[in-house]
Structure formats: C-alpha cells, structure tokens
XYZ file of C-alpha atoms in Angstrom:
70
model
C 11.023 81.718 -11.500
C 9.714 78.452 -11.613
C 8.510 76.633 -8.293
C 11.242 74.317 -8.282
C 13.677 77.144 -8.419
C 11.794 78.927 -5.515
C 11.755 75.589 -3.633
C 15.825 75.531 -4.075
C 15.908 79.080 -3.075
C 13.487 78.542 0.154
C 15.667 75.377 1.064
C 18.971 77.427 0.796
C 18.016 80.609 2.369
C 14.463 80.701 3.317
C 12.557 80.169 6.941
C 10.471 77.416 7.814
C 7.515 79.232 6.964
C 8.759 80.321 3.285
C 10.262 76.559 2.765
C 6.605 75.489 3.727
C 5.113 77.786 1.274
C 7.760 76.855 -1.409
C 7.163 73.520 -1.128
C 3.283 73.592 -0.996
C 3.741 75.532 -4.379
C 5.964 72.720 -5.684
C 3.417 69.905 -4.721
C 0.396 71.806 -6.370
C 2.560 72.438 -9.766
C 1.342 69.821 -12.080
C 4.209 70.885 -14.436
C 7.036 70.352 -12.057
C 9.220 67.088 -11.644
C 6.959 64.433 -10.325
C 9.761 63.098 -8.272
C 10.464 66.942 -6.475
C 6.581 67.170 -5.911
C 6.700 63.767 -4.259
C 9.348 64.581 -2.031
C 7.733 68.064 -1.130
C 5.128 65.804 0.157
C 7.231 63.610 2.164
C 9.304 66.615 3.834
C 5.736 68.217 4.653
C 3.851 65.453 6.023
C 5.502 62.126 6.455
C 8.998 63.000 7.491
C 7.754 65.899 9.607
C 8.452 65.852 13.175
C 7.577 63.997 15.448
C 8.413 60.936 12.799
C 11.255 58.805 13.762
C 14.562 59.817 12.471
C 12.644 62.807 11.143
C 15.725 64.912 10.527
C 17.775 62.312 8.788
C 14.726 61.984 6.399
C 13.890 65.719 5.919
C 17.921 65.592 4.936
C 17.165 62.813 1.975
C 13.958 64.433 1.118
C 16.024 67.826 0.373
C 18.741 66.561 -1.239
C 16.277 64.394 -3.535
C 14.484 67.643 -4.165
C 17.308 69.732 -5.442
C 18.279 67.080 -7.592
C 15.023 66.557 -9.184
C 14.728 69.980 -9.719
C 17.927 70.489 -11.165
C-alpha cells in the first residue's frame, strides 16, 4: 500500500491519531505527489486548530489530498 493509499484510507475511516500518522508518512515520502505532500503539511500545521477557519481549511486540505492521490 502506498502512502497515498494509506492517507486516503486514514482520512476516510481512521482515528485522529491514525490520520496524523498517515499524513506524516505521506509528507516524508519523497516519491508521493508533491501537492498531496504539501496539503498534508498544511493539514497538520498551518490549518490545525486554533487556526481561524481551521475546520473549513482542513476540509479543503482533505479534498486536495484525495484528488492529488488519485
């Protein structure tokens, strides 16, 4: 299973801890899509609570990770 596959699965059915672990692995995978890696970083850092609008931003990050990992 690729890190993109693992991230998509974690975002779909995983706990917050599983999501964080999968996105950290995705960020570290230099062979993964650059856009997916970038938005995984945004999800974990830039858009993490208490960022203003974090829920909406995180939803956007998830959509972009899923699209980039397709």
